[in-house]
CSV table of C-alpha atoms and ligand atoms in Angstrom, one decimal:
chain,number,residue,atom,x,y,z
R,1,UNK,CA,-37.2,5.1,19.2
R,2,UNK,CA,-34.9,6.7,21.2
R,3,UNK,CA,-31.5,8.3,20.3
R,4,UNK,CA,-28.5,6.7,22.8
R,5,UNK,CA,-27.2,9.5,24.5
R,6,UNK,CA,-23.0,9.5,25.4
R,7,UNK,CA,-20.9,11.6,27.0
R,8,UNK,CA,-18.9,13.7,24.5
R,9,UNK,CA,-15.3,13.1,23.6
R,10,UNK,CA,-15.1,16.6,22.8
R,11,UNK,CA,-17.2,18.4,25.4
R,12,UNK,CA,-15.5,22.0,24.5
R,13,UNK,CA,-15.7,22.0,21.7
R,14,UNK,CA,-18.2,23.9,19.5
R,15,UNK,CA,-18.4,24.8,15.2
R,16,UNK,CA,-14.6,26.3,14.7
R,17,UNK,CA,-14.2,29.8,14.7
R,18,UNK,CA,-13.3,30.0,10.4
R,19,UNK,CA,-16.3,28.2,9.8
R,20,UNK,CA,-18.3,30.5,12.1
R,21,UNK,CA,-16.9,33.5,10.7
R,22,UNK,CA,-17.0,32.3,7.6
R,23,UNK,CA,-21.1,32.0,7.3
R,24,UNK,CA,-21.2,35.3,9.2
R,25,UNK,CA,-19.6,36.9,5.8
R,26,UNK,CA,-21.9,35.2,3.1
R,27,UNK,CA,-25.1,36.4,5.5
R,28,UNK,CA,-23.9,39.8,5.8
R,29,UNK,CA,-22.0,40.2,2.3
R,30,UNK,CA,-19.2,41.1,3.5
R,31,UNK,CA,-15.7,41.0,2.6
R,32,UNK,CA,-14.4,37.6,4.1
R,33,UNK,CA,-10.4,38.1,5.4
R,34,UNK,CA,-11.2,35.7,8.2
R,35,UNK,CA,-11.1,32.4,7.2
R,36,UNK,CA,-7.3,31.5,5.7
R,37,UNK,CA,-8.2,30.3,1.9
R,38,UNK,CA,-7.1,32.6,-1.5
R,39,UNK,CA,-10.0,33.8,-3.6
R,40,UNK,CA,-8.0,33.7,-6.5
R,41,UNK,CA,-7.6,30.3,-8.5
R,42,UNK,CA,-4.4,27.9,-8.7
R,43,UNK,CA,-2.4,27.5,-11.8
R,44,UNK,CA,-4.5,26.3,-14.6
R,45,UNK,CA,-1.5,24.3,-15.9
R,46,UNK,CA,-2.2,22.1,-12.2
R,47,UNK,CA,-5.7,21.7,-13.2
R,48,UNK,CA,-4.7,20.4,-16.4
R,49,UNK,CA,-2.1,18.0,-14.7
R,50,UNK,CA,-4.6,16.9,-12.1
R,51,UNK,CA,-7.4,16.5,-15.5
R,52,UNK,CA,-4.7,14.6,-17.7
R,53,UNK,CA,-3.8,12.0,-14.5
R,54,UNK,CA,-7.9,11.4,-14.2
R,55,UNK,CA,-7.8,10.6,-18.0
R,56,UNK,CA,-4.6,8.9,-17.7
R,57,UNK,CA,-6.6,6.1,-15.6
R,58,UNK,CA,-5.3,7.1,-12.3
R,59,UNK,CA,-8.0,6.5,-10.2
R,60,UNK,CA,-7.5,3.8,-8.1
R,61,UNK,CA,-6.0,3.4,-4.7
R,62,UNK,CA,-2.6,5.2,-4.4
R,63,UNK,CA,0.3,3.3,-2.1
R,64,UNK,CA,-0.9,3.8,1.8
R,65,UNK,CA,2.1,6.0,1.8
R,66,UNK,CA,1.2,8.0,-1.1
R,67,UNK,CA,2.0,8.0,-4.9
R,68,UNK,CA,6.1,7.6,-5.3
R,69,UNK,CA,6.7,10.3,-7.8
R,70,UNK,CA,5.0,12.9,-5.1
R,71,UNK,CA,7.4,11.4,-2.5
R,72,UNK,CA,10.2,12.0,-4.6
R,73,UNK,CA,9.4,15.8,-5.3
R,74,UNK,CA,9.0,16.5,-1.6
R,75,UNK,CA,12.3,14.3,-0.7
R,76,UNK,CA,13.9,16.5,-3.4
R,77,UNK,CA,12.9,19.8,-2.1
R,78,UNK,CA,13.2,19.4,1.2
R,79,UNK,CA,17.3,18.3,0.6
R,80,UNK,CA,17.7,21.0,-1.8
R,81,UNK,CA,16.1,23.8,0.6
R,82,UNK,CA,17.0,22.4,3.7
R,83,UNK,CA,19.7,20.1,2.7
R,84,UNK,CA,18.2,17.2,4.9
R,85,UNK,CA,17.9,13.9,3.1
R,86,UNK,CA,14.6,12.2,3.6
R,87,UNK,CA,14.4,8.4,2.5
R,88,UNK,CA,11.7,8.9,-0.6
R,89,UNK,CA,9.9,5.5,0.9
R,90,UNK,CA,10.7,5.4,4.8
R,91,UNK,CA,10.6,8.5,5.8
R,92,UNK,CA,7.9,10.5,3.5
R,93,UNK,CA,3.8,10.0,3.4
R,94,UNK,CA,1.0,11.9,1.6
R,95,UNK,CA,-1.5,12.9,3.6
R,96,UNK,CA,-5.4,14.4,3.4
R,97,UNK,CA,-4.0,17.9,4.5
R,98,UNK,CA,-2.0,18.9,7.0
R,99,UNK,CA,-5.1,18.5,9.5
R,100,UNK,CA,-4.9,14.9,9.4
R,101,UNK,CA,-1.2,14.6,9.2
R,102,UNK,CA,-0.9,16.6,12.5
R,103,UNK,CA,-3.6,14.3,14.0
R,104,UNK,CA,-2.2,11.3,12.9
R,105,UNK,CA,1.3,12.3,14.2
R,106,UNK,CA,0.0,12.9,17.4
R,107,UNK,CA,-2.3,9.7,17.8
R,108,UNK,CA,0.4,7.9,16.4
R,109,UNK,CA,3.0,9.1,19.9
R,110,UNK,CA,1.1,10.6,22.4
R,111,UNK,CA,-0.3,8.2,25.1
R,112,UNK,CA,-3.0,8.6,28.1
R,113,UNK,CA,-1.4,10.9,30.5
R,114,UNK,CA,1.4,11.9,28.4
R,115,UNK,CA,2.1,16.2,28.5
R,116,UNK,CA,1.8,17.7,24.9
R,117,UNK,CA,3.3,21.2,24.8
R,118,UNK,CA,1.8,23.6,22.8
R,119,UNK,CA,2.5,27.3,22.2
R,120,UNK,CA,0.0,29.6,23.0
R,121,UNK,CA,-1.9,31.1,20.4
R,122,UNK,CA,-1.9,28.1,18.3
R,123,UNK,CA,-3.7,26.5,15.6
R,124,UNK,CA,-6.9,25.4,16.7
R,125,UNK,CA,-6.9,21.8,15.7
R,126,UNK,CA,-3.6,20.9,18.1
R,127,UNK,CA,-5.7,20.8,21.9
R,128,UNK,CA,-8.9,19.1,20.1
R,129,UNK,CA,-6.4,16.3,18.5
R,130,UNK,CA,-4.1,15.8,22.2
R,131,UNK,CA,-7.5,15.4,23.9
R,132,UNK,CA,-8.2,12.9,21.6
R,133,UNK,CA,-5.3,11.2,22.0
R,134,UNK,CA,-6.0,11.4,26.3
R,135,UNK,CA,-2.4,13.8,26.1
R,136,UNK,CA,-2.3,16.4,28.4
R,137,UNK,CA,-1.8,19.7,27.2
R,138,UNK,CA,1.1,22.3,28.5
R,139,UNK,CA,0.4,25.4,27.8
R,140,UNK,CA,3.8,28.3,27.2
R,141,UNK,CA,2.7,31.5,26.0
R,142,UNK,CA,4.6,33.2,23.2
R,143,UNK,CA,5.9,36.7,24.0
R,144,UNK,CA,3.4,39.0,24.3
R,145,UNK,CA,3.3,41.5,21.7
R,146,UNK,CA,6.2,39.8,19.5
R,147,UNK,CA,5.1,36.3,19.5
R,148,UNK,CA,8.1,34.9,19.5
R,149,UNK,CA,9.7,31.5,21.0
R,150,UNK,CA,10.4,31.9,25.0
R,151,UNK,CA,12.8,29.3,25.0
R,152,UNK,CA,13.7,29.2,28.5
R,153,UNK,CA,10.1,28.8,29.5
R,154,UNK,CA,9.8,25.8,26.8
R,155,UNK,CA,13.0,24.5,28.1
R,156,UNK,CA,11.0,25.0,31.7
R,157,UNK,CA,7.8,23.5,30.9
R,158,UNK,CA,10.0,19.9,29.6
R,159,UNK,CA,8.9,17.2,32.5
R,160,UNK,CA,9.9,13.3,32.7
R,161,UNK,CA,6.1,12.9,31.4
R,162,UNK,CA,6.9,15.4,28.2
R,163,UNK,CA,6.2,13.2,25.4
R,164,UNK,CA,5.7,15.9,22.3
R,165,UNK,CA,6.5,19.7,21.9
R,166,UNK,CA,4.4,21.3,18.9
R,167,UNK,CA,5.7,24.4,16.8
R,168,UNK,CA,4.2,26.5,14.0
R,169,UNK,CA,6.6,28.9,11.7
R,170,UNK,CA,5.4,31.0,10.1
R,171,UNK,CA,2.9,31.5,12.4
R,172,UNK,CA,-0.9,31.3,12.5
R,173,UNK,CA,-2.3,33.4,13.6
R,174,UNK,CA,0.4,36.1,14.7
R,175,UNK,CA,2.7,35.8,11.5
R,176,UNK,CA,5.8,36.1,13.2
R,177,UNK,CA,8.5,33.4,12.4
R,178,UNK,CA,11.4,31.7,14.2
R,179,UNK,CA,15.1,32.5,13.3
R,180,UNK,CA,18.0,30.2,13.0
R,181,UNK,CA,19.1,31.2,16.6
R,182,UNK,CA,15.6,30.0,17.8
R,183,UNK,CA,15.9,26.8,16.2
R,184,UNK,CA,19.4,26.3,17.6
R,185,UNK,CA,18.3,27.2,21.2
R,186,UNK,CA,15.5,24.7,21.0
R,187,UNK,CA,17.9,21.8,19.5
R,188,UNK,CA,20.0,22.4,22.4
R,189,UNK,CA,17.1,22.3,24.6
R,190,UNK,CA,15.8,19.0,23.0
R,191,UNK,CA,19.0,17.3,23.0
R,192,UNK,CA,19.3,15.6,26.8
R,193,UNK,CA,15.8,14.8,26.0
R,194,UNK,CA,13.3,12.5,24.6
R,195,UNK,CA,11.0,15.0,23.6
R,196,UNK,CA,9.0,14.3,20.0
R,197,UNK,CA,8.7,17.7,17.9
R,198,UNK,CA,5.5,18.5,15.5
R,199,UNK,CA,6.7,21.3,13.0
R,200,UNK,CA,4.1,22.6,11.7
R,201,UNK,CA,5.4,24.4,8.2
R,202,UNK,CA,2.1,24.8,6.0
R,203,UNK,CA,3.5,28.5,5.1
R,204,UNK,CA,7.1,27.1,4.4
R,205,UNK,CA,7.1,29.0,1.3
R,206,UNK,CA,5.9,32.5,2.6
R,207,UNK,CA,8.5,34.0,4.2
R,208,UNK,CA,9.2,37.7,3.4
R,209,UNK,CA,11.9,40.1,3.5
R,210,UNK,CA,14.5,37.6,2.0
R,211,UNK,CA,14.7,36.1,5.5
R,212,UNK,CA,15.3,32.0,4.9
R,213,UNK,CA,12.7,29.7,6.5
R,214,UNK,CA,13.7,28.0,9.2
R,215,UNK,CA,12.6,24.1,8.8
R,216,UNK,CA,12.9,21.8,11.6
R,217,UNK,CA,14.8,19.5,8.8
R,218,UNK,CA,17.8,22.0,8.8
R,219,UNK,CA,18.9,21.6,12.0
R,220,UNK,CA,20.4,17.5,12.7
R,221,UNK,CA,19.4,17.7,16.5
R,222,UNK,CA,15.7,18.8,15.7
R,223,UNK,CA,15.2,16.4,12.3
R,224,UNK,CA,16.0,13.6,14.6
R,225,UNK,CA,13.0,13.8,16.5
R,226,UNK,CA,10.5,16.0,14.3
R,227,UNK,CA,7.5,15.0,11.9
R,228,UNK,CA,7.9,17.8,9.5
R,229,UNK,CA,4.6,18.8,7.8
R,230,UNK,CA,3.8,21.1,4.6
R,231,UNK,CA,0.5,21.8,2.7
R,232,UNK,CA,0.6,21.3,-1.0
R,233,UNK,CA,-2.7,23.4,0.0
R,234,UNK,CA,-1.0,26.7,1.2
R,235,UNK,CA,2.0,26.7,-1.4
R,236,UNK,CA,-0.5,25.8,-4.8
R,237,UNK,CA,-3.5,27.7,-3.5
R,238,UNK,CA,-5.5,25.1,-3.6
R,239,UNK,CA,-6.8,24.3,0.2
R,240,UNK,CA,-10.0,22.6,-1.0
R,241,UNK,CA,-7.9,19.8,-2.4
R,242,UNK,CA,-6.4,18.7,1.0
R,243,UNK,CA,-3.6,17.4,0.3
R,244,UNK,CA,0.2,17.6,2.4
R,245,UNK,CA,3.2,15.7,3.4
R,246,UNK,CA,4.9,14.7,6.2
R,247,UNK,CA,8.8,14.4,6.8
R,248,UNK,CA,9.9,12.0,9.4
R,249,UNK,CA,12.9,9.6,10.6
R,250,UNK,CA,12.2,6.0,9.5
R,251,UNK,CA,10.8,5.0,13.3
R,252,UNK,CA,8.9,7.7,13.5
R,253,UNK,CA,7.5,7.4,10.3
R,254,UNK,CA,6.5,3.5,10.8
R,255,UNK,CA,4.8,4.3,13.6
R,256,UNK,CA,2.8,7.5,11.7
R,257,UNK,CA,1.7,4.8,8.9
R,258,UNK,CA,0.3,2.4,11.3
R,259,UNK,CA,-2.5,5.3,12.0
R,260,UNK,CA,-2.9,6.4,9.0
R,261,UNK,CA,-3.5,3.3,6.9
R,262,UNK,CA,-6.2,3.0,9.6
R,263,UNK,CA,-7.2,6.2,9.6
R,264,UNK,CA,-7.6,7.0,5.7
R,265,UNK,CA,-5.4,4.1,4.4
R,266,UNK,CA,-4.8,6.6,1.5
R,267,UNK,CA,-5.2,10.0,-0.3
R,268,UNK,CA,-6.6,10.8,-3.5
R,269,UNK,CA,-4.7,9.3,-6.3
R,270,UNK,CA,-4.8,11.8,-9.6
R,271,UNK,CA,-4.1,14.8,-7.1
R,272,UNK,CA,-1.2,13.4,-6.4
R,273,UNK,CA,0.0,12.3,-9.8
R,274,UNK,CA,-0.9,16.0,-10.8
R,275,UNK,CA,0.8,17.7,-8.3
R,276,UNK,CA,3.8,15.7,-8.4
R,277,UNK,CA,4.2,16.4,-12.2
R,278,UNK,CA,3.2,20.1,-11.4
R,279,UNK,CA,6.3,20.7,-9.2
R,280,UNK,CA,8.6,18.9,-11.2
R,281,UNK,CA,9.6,22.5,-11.5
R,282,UNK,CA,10.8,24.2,-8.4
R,283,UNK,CA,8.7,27.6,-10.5
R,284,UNK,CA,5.7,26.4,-8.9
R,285,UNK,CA,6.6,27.4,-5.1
R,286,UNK,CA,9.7,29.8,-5.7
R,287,UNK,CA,7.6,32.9,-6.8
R,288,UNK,CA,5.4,32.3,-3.6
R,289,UNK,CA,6.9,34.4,-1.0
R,290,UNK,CA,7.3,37.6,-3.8
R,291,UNK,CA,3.7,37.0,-4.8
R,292,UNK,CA,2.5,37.2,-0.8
R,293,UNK,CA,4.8,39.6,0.2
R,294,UNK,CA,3.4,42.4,-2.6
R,295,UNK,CA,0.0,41.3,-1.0
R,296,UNK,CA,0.6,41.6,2.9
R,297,UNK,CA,2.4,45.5,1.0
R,298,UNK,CA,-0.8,46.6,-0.2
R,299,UNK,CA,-2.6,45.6,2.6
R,300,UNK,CA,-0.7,47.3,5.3
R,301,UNK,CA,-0.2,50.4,2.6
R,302,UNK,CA,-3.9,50.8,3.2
R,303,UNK,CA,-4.2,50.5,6.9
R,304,UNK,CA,-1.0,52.4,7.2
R,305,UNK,CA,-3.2,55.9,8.4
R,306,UNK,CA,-6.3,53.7,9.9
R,307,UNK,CA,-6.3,53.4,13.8
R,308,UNK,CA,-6.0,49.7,13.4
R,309,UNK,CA,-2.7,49.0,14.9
R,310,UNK,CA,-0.7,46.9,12.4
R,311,UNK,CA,1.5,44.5,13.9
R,312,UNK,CA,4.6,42.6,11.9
R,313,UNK,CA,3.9,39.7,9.5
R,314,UNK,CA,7.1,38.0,8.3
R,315,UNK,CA,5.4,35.0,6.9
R,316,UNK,CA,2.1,33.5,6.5
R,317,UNK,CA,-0.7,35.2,4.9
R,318,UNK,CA,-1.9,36.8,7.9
R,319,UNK,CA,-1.5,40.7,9.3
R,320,UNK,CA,-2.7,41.0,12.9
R,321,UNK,CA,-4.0,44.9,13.7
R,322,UNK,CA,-4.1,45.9,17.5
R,323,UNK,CA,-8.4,47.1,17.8
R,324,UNK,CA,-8.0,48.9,21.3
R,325,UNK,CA,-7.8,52.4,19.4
R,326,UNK,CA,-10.8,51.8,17.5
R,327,UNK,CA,-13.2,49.6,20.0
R,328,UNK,CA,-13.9,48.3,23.4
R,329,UNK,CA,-15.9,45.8,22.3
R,330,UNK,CA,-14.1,42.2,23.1
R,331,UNK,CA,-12.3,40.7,20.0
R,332,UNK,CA,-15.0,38.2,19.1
R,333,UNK,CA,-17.9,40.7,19.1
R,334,UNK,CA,-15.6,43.1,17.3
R,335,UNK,CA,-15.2,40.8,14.8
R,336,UNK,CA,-19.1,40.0,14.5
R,337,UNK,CA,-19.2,43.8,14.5
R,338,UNK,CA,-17.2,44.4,11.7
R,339,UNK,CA,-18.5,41.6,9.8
R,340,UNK,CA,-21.7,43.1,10.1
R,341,UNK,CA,-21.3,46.8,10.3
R,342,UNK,CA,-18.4,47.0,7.7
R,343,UNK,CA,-18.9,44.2,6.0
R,344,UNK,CA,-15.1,43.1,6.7
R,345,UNK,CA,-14.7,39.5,8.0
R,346,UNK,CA,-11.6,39.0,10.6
R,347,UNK,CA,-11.4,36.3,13.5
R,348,UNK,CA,-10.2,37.0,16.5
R,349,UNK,CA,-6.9,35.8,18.0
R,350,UNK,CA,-9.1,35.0,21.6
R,351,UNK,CA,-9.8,31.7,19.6
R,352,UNK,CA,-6.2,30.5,19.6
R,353,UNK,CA,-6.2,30.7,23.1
R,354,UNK,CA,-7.5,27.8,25.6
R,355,UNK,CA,-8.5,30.5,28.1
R,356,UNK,CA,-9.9,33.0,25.3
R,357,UNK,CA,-7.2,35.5,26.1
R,358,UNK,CA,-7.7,38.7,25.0
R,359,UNK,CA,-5.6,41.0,24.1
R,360,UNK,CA,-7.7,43.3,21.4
R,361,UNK,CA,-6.1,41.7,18.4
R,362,UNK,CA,-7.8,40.2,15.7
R,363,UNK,CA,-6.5,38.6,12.2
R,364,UNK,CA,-7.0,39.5,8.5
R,365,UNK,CA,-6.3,36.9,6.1
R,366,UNK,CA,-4.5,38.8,2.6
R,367,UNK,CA,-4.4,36.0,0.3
R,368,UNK,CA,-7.0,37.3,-1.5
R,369,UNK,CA,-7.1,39.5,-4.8
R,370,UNK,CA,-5.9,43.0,-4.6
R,371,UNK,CA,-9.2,44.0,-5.5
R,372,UNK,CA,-10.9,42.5,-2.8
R,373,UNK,CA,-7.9,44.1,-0.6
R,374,UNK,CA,-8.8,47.4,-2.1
R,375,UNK,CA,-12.4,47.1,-1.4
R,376,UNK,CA,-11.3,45.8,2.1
R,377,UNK,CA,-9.3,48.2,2.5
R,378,UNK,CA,-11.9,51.1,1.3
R,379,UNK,CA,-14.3,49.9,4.2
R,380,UNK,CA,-11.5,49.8,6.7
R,381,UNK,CA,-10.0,53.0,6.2
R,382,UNK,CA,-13.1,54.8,8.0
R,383,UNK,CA,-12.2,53.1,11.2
P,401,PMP,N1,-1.7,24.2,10.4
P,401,PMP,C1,-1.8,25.5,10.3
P,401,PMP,C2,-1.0,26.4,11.1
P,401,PMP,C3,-2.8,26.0,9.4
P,401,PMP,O1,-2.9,27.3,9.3
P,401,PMP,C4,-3.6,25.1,8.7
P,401,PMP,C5,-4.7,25.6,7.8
P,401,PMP,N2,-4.9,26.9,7.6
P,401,PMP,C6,-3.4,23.8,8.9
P,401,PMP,C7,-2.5,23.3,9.7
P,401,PMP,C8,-4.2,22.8,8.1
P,401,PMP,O2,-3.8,22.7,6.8
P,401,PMP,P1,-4.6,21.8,5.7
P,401,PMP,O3,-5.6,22.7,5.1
P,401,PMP,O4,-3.6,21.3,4.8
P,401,PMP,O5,-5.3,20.7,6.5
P,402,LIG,N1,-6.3,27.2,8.6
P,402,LIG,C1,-7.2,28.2,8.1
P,402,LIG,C2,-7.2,29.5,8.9
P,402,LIG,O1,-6.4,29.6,9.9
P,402,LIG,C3,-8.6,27.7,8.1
P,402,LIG,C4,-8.8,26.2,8.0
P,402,LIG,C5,-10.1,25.8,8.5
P,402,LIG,O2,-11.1,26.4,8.2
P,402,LIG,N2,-10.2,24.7,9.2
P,402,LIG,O3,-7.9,30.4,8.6
């Protein structure tokens, strides 16, 4: 017998870089602030509400769009945060995670040949997912340094063939977010256009400083055109559950649902029913961005006097340090190096870039206890 051999539709691609850092900490025992997941457990109260919908008998197939009473809750939220009405069953859908939302918007719009911009770093899913999809990717770097939005060379990169422009905030991996004047310049930008926009908002609700977050859905110009998607994962700390939502005008989300009733028709019903119930009360994600902030606090407290360069983090649950005044070693083997040597796991921000930029930064994840900060922290401090 002989295996049929084909060429690859992903011929770049190798094991992603959380996974791989990920096994490096359990073989070395080491701390792991690499890959983005809390080691600290969800609500039981959502455990129980998840339990009660599995005893309730819901365990069937949900609607393709996912179970109503979810739809309603992020309808809801999103009008009384953002004060944009979405239409509870045109314009919302459940899907397994923000992974296969974001691949499923993009299937669902991009064509052969059609230019996908992206924003360099970005999340490493988004140039796997417009190959896929036989888009072209158009790579605009974020500042260097600040990683913020360079709206005139977004507004530059915009060609007749631009079918899609893809935006994070807050941002993974740098942590920096976009203001209200960002979002305005790039609705202005968008507006002679028929550019499609992907928001990616999976840290919505972690935003520090009292600084608002800046959803797509608040700005009329940018809704218009935007599939909007959130992580029940992120804001419930519960990322194994895979489970998120995506916001989008009644076309576009028509066209999203003919992919994904294809792709997984539906998502796990007594999730849904649990969560929906679970954030009947807008408790479950107000606290968030107090609880984070008091985390990334005590993590840059303790890397204050280190020689790890801290840069900002306004949202997310990442802190970025600057390595060059510790290492020369590039950021990846730094990274093995410290996973290793310290027993600290961090990935390096080379792996949000197409090219492997480097620019000696790497990223901590802090959504972790403040006991694995400290201990974290106590191995860091030596550097
Ligand atoms: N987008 C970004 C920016 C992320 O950081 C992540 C996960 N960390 C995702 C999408 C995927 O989210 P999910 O786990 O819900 O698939
Ligand atoms: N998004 C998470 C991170 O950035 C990891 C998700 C994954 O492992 N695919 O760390």
């Amino acid at each position: 017998m002989s295996i049929p051999s084909f060429p690859s539709r992903l011929p770049q691609v190798g094991t992603t870089i959380f996974t791989t850092m990920s096994a490096l900490a359990v073989e070395h025992g080491a701390v792991n602030l690499g890959q983005g997941f809390p080691d600290f457990g969800c609500d039981p109260a959502l455990v129980d509400a998840v339990t009660h919908a599995m005893q309730a008998g819901h365990n069937q197939y949900p609607p393709m769009a996912g179970v109503r009473a979810l739809r309603e809750v992020v309808s809801g939220k999103t009008q009384a945060l953002y004060g944009h009405h979405y239409d509870v069953d045109a314009e919302v859908t459940i899907t397994a995670g923000a992974t296969q939302a974001i691949l499923t918007a993009i299937l669902a719009c991009v064509h052969p040949g059609d230019e996908v911009i992206v924003l360099d770093p970005c999340y490493d899913s988004y140039l796997p997912n417009i190959a896929l999809a036989g888009g072209v990717a158009v790579h605009v770097p974020l500042t260097p340094h600040s990683f913020r939005p360079d709206i005139a060379r977004i507004a530059a990169a915009i060609t007749p063939r631009t079918r899609l422009l893809i935006i994070n905030s807050p941002h993974n991996p740098s942590a920096s977010v976009w203001s209200g004047e960002d979002m305005r310049a790039l609705e202005a930008v968008l507006a002679p256009t028929n550019v499609l926009l992907l928001s990616d908002e999976v840290y919505e609700h972690m935003v520090y400083d009292g600084a608002p977050h800046q959803s797509a859905a608040r700005f009329a110009g940018l809704a218009e055109r935007a599939f909007v998607v959130s992580s029940f994962g992120k804001t419930l700390h519960v990322t194994g559950w895979k489970i998120a939502s995506v916001c989008a005008p009644a076309p576009l989300t028509a066209e999203f649902r003919k992919v994904h009733q294809f792709n997984v028709f539906s998502v796990n019903t007594p999730m849904q029913h649990g969560i929906a119930q679970y954030m009947m009360s807008p408790a479950s994600y107000e606290g968030l961005a107090g609880f984070y902030q008091a985390k990334r606090d005590l993590f840059r407290a303790g890397l204050a006097d280190s020689r790890l360069k801290l840069l900002p983090s306004s949202g997310s649950f990442f802190q970025c340090v600057d390595i060059s005044q510790v290492s020369d070693l590039p950021d990846t083997e730094f990274c093995q190096w410290l996973t290793r040597e310290i027993k600290v796991a961090a990935i390096p921000l080379s792996a949000f870039y197409a090219d492997g930029f480097d620019q000696r930064v790497v990223r901590f994840c802090y959504a972790k206890q403040d006991d694995t900060l400290r201990e974290a922290l106590q191995r860091l401090r030596g550097l």
